[in-house]
Coordinates of C-alpha atoms and ligand atoms in Angstrom, one line a residue:
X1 CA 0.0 0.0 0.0
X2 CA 1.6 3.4 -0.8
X3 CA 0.4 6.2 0.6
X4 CA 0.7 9.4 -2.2
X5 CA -1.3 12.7 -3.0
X6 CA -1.4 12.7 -6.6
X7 CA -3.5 15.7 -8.1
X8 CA -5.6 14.4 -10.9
X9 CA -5.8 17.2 -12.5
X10 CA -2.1 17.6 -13.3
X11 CA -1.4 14.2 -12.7
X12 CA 1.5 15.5 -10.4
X13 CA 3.0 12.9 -7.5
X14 CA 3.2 15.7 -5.1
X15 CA 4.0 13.5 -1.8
X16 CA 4.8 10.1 -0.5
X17 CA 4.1 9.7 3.0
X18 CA 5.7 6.5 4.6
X19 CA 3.8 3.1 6.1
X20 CA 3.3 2.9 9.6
X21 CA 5.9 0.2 11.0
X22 CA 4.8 -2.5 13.5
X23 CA 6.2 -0.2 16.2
X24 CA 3.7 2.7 15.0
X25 CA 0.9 0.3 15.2
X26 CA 1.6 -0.8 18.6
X27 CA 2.3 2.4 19.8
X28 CA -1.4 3.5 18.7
X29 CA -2.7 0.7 20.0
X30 CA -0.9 0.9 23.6
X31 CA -2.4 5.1 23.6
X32 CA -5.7 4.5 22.5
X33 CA -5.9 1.7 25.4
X34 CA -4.7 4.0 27.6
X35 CA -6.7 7.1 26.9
X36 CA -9.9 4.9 26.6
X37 CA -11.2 4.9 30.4
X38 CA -10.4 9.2 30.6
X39 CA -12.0 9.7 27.8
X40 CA -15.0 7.7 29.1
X41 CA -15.0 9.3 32.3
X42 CA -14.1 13.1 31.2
X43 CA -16.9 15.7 31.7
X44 CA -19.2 15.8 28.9
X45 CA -19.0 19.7 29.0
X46 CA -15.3 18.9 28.7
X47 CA -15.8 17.1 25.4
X48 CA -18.3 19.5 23.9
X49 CA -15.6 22.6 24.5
X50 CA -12.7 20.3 22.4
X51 CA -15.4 19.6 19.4
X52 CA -16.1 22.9 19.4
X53 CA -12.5 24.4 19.7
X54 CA -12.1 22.1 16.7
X55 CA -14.7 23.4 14.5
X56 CA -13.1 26.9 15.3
X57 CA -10.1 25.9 13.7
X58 CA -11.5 24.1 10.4
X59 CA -13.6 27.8 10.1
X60 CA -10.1 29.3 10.6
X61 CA -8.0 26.2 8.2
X62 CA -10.9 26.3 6.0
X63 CA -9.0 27.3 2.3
X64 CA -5.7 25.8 3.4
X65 CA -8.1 22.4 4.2
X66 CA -10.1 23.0 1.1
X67 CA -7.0 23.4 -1.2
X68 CA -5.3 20.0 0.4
X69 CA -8.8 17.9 -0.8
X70 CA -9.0 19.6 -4.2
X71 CA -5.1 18.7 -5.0
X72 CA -5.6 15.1 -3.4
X73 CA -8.6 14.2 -5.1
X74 CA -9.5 16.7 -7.7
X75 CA -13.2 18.1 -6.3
X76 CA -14.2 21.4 -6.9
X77 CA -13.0 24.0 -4.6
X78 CA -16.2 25.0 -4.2
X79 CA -17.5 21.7 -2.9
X80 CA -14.4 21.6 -0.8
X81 CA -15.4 24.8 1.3
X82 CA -18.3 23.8 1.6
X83 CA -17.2 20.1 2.7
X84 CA -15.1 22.1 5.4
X85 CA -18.0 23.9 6.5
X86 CA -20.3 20.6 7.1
X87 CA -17.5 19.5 9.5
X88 CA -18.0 22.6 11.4
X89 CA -21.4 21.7 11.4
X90 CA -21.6 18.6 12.8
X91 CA -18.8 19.2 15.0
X92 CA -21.0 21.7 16.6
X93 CA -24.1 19.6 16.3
X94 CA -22.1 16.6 18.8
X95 CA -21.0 19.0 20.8
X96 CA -24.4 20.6 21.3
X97 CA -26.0 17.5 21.8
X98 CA -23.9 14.7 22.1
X99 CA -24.7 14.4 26.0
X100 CA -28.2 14.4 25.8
X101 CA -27.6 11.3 23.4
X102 CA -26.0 9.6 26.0
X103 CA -28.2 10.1 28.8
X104 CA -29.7 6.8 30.8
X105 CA -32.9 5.4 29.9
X106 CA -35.5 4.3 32.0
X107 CA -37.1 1.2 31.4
X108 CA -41.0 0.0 32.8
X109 CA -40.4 -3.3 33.8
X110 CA -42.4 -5.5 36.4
X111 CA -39.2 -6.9 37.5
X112 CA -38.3 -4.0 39.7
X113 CA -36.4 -0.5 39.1
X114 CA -34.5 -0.6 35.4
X115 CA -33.1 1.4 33.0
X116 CA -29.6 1.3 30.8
X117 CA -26.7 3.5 30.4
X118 CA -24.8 4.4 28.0
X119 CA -21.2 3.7 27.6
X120 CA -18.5 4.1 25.7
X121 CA -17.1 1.0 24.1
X122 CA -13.7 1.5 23.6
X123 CA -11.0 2.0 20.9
X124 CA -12.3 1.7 17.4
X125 CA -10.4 1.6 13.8
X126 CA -12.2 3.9 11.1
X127 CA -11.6 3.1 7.6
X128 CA -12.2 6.1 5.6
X129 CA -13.0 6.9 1.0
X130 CA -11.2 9.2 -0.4
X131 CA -14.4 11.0 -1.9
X132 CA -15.2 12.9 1.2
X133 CA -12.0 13.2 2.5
X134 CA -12.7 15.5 6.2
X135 CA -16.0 15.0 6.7
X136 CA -16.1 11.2 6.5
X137 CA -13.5 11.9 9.4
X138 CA -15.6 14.0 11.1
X139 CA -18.8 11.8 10.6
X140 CA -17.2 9.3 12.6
X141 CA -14.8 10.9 15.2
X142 CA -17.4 13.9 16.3
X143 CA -20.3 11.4 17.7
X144 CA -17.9 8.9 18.9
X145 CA -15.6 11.5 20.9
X146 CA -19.1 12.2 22.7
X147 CA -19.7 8.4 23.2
X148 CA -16.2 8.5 24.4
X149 CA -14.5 5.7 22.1
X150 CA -11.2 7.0 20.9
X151 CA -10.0 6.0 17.6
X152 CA -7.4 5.1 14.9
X153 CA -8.2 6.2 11.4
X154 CA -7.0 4.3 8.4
X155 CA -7.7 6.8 5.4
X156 CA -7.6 5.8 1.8
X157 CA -4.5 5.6 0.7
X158 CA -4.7 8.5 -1.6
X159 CA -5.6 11.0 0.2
X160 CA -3.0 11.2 2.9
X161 CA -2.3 14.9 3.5
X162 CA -6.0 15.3 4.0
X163 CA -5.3 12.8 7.2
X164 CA -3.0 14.0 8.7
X165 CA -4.1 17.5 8.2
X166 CA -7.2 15.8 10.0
X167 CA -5.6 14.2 13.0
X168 CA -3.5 17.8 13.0
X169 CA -6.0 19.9 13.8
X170 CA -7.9 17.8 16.4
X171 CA -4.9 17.7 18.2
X172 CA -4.5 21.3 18.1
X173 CA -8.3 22.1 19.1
X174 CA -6.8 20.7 22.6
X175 CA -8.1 16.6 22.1
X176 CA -5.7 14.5 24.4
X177 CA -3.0 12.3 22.6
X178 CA -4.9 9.0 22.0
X179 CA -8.3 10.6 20.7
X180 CA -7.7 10.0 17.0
X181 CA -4.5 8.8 15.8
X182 CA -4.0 8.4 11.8
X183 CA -1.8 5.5 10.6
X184 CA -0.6 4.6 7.1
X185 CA -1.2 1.0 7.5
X186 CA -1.7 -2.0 4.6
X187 CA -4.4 -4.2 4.8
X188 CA -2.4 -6.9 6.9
X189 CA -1.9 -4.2 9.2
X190 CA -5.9 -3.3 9.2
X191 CA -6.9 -7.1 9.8
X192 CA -4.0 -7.3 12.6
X193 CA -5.7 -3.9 14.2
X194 CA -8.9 -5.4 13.9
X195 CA -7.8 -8.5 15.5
X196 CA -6.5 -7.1 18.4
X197 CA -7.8 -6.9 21.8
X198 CA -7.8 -3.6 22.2
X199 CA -9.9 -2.6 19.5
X200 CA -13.3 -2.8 20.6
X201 CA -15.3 -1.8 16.7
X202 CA -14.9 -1.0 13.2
X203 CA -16.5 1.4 11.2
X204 CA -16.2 1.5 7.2
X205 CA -16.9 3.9 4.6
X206 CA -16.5 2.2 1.2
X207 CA -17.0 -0.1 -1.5
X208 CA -18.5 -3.1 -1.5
X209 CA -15.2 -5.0 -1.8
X210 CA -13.8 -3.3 1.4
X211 CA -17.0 -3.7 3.5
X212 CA -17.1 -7.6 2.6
X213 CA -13.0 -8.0 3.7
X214 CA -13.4 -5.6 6.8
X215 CA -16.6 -6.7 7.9
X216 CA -15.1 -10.5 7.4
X217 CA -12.2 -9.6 9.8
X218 CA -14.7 -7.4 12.2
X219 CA -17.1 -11.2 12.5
X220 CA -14.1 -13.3 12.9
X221 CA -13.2 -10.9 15.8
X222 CA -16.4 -10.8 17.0
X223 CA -16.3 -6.9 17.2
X224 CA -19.2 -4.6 16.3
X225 CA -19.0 -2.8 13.0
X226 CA -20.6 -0.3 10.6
X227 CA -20.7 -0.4 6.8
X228 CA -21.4 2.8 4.8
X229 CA -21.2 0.9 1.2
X230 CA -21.7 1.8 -2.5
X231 CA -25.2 2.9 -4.0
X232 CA -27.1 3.0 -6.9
X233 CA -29.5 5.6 -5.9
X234 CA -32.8 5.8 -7.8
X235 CA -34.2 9.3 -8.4
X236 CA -38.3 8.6 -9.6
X237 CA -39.5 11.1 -11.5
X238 CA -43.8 10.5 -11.1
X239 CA -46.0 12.1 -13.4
X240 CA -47.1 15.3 -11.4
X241 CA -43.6 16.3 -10.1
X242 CA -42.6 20.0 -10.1
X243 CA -40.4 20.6 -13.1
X244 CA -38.8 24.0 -12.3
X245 CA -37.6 22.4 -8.7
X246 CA -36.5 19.3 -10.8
X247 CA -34.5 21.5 -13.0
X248 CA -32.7 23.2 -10.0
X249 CA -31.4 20.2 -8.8
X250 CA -31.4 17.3 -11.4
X251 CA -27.6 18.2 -12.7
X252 CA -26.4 18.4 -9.2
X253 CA -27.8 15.3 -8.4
X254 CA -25.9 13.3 -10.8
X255 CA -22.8 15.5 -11.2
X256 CA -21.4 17.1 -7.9
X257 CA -18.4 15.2 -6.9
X258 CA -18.2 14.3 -10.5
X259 CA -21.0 11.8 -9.7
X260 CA -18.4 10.6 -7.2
X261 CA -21.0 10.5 -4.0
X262 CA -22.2 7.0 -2.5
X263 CA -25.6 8.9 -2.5
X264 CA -25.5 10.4 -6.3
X265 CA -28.2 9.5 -8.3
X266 CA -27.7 7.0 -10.4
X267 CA -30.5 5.9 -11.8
X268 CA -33.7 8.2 -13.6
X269 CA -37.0 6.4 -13.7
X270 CA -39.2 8.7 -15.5
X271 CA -42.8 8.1 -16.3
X272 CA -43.3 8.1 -19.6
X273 CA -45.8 11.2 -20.4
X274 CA -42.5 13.1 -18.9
X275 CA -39.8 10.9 -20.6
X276 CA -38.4 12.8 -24.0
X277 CA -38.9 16.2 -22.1
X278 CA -36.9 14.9 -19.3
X279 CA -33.9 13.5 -21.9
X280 CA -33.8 16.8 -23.5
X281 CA -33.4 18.9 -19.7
X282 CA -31.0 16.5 -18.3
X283 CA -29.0 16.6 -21.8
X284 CA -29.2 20.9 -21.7
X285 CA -28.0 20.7 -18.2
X286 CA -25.1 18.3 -19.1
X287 CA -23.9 19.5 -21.7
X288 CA -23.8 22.9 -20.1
X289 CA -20.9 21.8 -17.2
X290 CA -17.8 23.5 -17.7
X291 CA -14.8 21.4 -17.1
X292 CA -11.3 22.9 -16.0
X293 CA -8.9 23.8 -13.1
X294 CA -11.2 22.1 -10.1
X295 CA -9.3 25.4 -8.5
X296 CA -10.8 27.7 -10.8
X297 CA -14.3 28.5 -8.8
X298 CA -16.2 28.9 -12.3
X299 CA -15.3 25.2 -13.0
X300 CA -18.3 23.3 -12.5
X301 CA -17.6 19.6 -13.4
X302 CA -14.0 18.4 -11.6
X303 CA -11.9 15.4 -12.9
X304 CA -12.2 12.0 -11.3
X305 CA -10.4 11.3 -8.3
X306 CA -7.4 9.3 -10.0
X307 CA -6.1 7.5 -13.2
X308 CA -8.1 4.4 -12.1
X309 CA -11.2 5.5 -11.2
X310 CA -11.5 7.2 -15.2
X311 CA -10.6 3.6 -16.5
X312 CA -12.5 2.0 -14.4
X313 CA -15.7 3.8 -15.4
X314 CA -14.8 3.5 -19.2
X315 CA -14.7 0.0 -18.6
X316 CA -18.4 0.0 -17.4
X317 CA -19.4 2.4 -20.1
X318 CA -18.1 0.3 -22.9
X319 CA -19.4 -2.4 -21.4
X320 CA -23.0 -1.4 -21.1
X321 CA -22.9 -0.7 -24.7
X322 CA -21.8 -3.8 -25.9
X323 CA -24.7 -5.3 -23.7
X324 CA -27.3 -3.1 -25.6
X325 CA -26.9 0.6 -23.5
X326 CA -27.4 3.6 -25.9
X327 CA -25.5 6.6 -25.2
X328 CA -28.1 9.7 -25.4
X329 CA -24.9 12.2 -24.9
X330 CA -21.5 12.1 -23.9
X331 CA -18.8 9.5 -23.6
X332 CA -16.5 11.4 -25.5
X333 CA -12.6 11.9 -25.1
X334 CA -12.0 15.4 -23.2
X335 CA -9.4 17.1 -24.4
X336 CA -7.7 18.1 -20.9
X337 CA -4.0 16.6 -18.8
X338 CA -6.6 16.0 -16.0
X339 CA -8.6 12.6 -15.4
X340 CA -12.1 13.9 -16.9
X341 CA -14.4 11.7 -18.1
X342 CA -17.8 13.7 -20.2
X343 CA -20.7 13.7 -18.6
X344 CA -22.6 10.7 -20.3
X345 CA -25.9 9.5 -20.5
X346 CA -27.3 6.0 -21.3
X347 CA -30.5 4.7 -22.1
X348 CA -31.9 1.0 -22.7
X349 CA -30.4 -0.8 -19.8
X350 CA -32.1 -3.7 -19.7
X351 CA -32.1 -6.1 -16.6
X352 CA -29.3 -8.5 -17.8
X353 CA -26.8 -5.7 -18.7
X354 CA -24.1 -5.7 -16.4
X355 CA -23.9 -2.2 -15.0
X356 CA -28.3 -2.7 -14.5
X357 CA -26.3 -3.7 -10.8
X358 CA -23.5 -2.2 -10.7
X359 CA -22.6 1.3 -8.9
X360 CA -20.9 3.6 -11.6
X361 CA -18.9 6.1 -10.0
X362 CA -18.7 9.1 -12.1
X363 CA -20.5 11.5 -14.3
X364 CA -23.0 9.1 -15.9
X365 CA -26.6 9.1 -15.8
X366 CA -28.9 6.1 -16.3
X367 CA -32.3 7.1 -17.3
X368 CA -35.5 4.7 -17.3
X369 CA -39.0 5.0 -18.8
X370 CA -41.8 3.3 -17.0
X371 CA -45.3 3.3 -17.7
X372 CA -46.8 3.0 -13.9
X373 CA -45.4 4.4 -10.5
X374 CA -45.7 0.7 -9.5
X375 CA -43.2 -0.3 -12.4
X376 CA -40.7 2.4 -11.0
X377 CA -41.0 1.2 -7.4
X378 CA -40.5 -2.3 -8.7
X379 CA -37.2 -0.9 -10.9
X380 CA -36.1 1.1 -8.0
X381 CA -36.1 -1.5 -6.0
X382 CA -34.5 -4.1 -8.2
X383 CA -31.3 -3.7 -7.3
X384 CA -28.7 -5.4 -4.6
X385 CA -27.7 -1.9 -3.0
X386 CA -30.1 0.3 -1.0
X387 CA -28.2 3.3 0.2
X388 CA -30.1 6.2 -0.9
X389 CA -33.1 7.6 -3.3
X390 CA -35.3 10.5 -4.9
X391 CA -38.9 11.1 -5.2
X392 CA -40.2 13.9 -7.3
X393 CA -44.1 14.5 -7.1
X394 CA -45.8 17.8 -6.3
X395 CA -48.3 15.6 -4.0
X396 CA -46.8 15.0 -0.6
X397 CA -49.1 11.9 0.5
X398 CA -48.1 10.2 -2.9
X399 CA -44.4 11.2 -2.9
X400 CA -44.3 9.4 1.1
X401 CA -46.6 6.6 -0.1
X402 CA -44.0 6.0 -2.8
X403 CA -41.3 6.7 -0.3
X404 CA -42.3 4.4 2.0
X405 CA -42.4 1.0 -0.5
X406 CA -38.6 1.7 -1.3
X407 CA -35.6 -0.3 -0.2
X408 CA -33.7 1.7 0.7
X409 CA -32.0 3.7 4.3
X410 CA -33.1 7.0 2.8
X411 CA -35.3 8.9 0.7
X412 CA -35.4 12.3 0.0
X413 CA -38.6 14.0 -1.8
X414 CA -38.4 16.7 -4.3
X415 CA -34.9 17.4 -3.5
X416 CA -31.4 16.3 -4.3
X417 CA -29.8 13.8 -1.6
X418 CA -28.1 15.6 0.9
X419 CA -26.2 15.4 4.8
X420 CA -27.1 16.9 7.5
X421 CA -25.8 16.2 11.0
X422 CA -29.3 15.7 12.4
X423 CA -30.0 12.8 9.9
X424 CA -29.2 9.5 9.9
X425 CA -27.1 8.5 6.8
X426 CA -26.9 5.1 5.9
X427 CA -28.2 1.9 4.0
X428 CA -29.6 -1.6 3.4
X429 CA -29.3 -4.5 1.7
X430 CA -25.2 -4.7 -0.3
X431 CA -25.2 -1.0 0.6
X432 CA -24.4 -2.2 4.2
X433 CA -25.4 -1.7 7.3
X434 CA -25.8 1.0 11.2
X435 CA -26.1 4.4 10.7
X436 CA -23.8 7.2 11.0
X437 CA -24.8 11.0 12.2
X438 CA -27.9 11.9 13.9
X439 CA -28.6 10.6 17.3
X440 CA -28.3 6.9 15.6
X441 CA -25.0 7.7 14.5
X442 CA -23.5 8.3 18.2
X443 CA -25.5 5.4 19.4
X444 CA -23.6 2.6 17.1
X445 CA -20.6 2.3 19.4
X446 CA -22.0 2.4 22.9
X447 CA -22.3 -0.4 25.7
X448 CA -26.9 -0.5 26.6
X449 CA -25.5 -1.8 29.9
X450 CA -29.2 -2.3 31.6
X451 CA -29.0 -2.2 35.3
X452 CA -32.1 -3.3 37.2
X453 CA -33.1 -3.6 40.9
X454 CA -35.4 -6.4 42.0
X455 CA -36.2 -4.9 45.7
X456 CA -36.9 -1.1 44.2
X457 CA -40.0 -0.8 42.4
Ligands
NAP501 P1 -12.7 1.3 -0.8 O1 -11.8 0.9 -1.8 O2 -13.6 0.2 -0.3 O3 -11.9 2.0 0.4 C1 -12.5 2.5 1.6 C2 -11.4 2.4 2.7 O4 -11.2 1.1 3.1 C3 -10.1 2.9 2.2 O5 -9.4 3.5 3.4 C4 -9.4 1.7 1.8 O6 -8.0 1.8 1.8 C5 -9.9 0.7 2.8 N1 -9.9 -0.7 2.3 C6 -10.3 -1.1 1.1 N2 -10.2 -2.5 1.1 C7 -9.7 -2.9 2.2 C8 -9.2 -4.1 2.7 N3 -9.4 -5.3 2.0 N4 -8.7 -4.2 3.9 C9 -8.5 -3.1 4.6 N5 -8.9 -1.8 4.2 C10 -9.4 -1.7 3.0 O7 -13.7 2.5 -1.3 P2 -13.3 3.8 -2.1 O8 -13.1 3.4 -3.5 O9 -12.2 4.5 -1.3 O10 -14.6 4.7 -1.9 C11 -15.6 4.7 -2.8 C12 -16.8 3.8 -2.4 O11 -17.2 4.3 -1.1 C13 -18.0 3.9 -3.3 O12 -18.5 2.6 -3.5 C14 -18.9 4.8 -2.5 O13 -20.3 4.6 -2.9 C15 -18.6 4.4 -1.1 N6 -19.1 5.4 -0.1 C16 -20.1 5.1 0.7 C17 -20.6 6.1 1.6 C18 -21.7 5.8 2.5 O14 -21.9 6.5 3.5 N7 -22.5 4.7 2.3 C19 -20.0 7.3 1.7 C20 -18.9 7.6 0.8 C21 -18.5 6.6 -0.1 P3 -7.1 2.0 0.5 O15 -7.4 3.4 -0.1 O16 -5.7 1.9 1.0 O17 -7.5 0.9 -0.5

């Protein structure tokens, strides 16, 4: 595993950061061990101050921070600052409410007096995409510095200056040694972490191949783990839906990352009375993205994160096609150094193409027509993810009725997917599994220890 920050859109090596050596690993291992019982017993009000001292510093790091994830991974620097500033938020959420999350809870019980309380676990290993690269951190070390778990973060191995930039900061918002310690470890090293006595969870962010190999190691180990997998997020367009709020968000949906978000949509299922209209606004919108310097702030569709990721989409592209996808627009060279890949469009997917399952993680849209909302609950749903999904329809009873019969952990109505610190992000089926954020979020990692009393009623 080597650890480099390559920018992809001058394909410039422009660091090498070296593994962590056995000694490193045990080292963290030996501090997070340590630190765990302080951490579990300091104040909550003690906690809260450091998360928010934290977020302080991101607002005052926020270009330098924003600048290290655009030349790692190649988002826009738009879409970094803001990524910095929904780290600030739900540092501030935790911190505002991370106690109250964590207070007992009474239970009514004939046996006698009982209720359970909630404590922190212990150490846990975060495995960390690339595509987010701080808040996927943040998402993970904000609630669980509230449950009181400390924690060592394995990030992908390409965007290493955003770690340790990470792990930086929180140690200079005033967290002890031992709250979060970054390692540049190999996968041997991750399965030997998880193995290991001290490590009381795992959380992963990631594809479906990591999720299978870390959650294999977490269930040998018998340790409790979190899997925030891949998507292939269906966006149903019904009949009646609200076309000018459709057009504000439909590009945005698809594109922002450079289509490089577990919770993009992926898949269009347009009614048919709406079908040809809807090809010709999500073709004016694509074809309107301006590709460029992901620096530039009037750049508005970034390269892909890395040499691999671009192949690897061509591959599904081509694919499709041969399996009997049409290509509406795009899927055309781009004449720039930088790992672009054209916004692209495909029709006539049918059931036993290849990519009908498979997440494709980039700037291509796969559009639908169906001739029922049934028959798009039944597409939506015929799929082996369920991360995320859209429902457009001006009538709110139908959009939740509709809402309500998909598999999947979330649904958003008449809007683009989105994150917020208040709601629970997360997914079913081979999109994985526990929640992250929200109240849910903090609650993943933390001991229900019940205590009852048979003499006190
Ligand atoms: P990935 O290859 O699975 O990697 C995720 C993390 O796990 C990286 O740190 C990676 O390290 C590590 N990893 C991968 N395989 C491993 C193994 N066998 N043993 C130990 N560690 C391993 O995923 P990615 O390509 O970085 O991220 C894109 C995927 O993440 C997409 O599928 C996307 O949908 C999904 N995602 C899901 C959510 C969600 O909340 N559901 C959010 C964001 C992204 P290396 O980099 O060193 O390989």
């Amino acid at each position: 595993m080597t650890y480099k920050s390559t920018n992809p859109f001058t394909n410039e090596t422009f660091k090498t950061y070296e593994n962590s050596s056995p000694e490193q690993v045990e080292s963290a291992l030996v501090t997070v061990a340590k630190f765990a019982p302080t951490l579990a017993q300091m104040a909550f009000a003690r906690r809260s101050e450091i998360l928010h001292r934290i977020a302080k510093l991101f607002k005052q790091e926020q270009q330098p921070m924003a600048q290290m994830m655009t030349t790692e991974m190649g988002k826009l620097i738009t879409e970094s600052l803001a990524e910095v500033e929904l780290c600030i938020n739900i540092l501030d959420y935790f911190a505002d409410h991370g106690e109250e999350f964590m207070a007992p809870v009474t239970l009514d019980s004939s046996f006698g007096k009982a209720y359970y309380l909630k404590q922190a676990i212990g150490p846990i290993l975060m495995c960390e995409p690339w595509n987010f690269p701080l808040y996927q951190i943040i998402r993970v070390f904000a609630p669980n510095y509230m449950a009181g778990n400390p924690m060592i973060l394995k990030h992908a191995s390409n965007v290493p200056g955003s770690a340790r930039m990470a792990a930086d900061i929180i140690k200079r918002g005033g967290a002890p040694e031992g709250s979060l310690i970054n390692l540049f470890v190999s996968y041997d090293q991750v399965e030997e972490i998880i193995a290991d006595p001290r490590i009381k969870a795992v959380a992963l962010t990631g594809s479906e191949r990591g999720g299978r190999a870390v959650a294999r190691a977490a269930g040998e180990h018998l340790k409790k783990s979190t899997m925030e997998l891949g998507g292939n997020d269906a966006f149903i367009i019904l009949d009646d839906a609200d076309k000018t709020e459709l057009q504000k968000i439909v590009a945005n949906a698809r594109l922002s990352n450079a289509g490089q978000v577990c919770t993009s949509s992926k898949r269009f299922i347009v009614l048919d009375s709406y079908f040809d209209e809807f090809i010709e606004l999500l073709t004016k919108e694509f074809k309107a993205v301006k590709m460029g310097n992901p620096l530039d702030p009037k750049t508005t569709l970034a390269p892909l994160s890395s040499a691999a990721a671009k192949e690897k989409i061509q591959v599904q592209v081509d694919r499709a096609v041969a399996n009997g996808a049409k290509i509406i627009y795009g899927n055309e060279p781009v004449d720039l150094p930088g790992q672009f890949f054209m916004p692209t469009i495909l029709s006539d997917i049918t059931p036993d193409n290849p990519i009908f399952d498979e997440e494709l993680f980039g700037p291509v849209a796969q559009v639908y027509r169906v001739h029922s909302e049934q028959e798009a609950i039944a597409l939506a749903n015929n799929s082996s993810y369920g991360l995320g999904s859209t429902v457009f329809s001006a009538n709110p009873a139908r959009a939740e009725a509709v809402a309500a019969q998909i598999e999947a952990g979330m649904t958003f109505i008449n809007s683009a997917w989105t994150s917020l610190p208040e709601l629970p992000f997360g997914g079913i089926k081979n999109s994985g599994y526990g929640r992250e954020l929200s109240e849910l979020g903090q609650l993943a990692f933390v001991n229900e220890h019940l205590i009852t009393n048979h003499l006190d009623h």
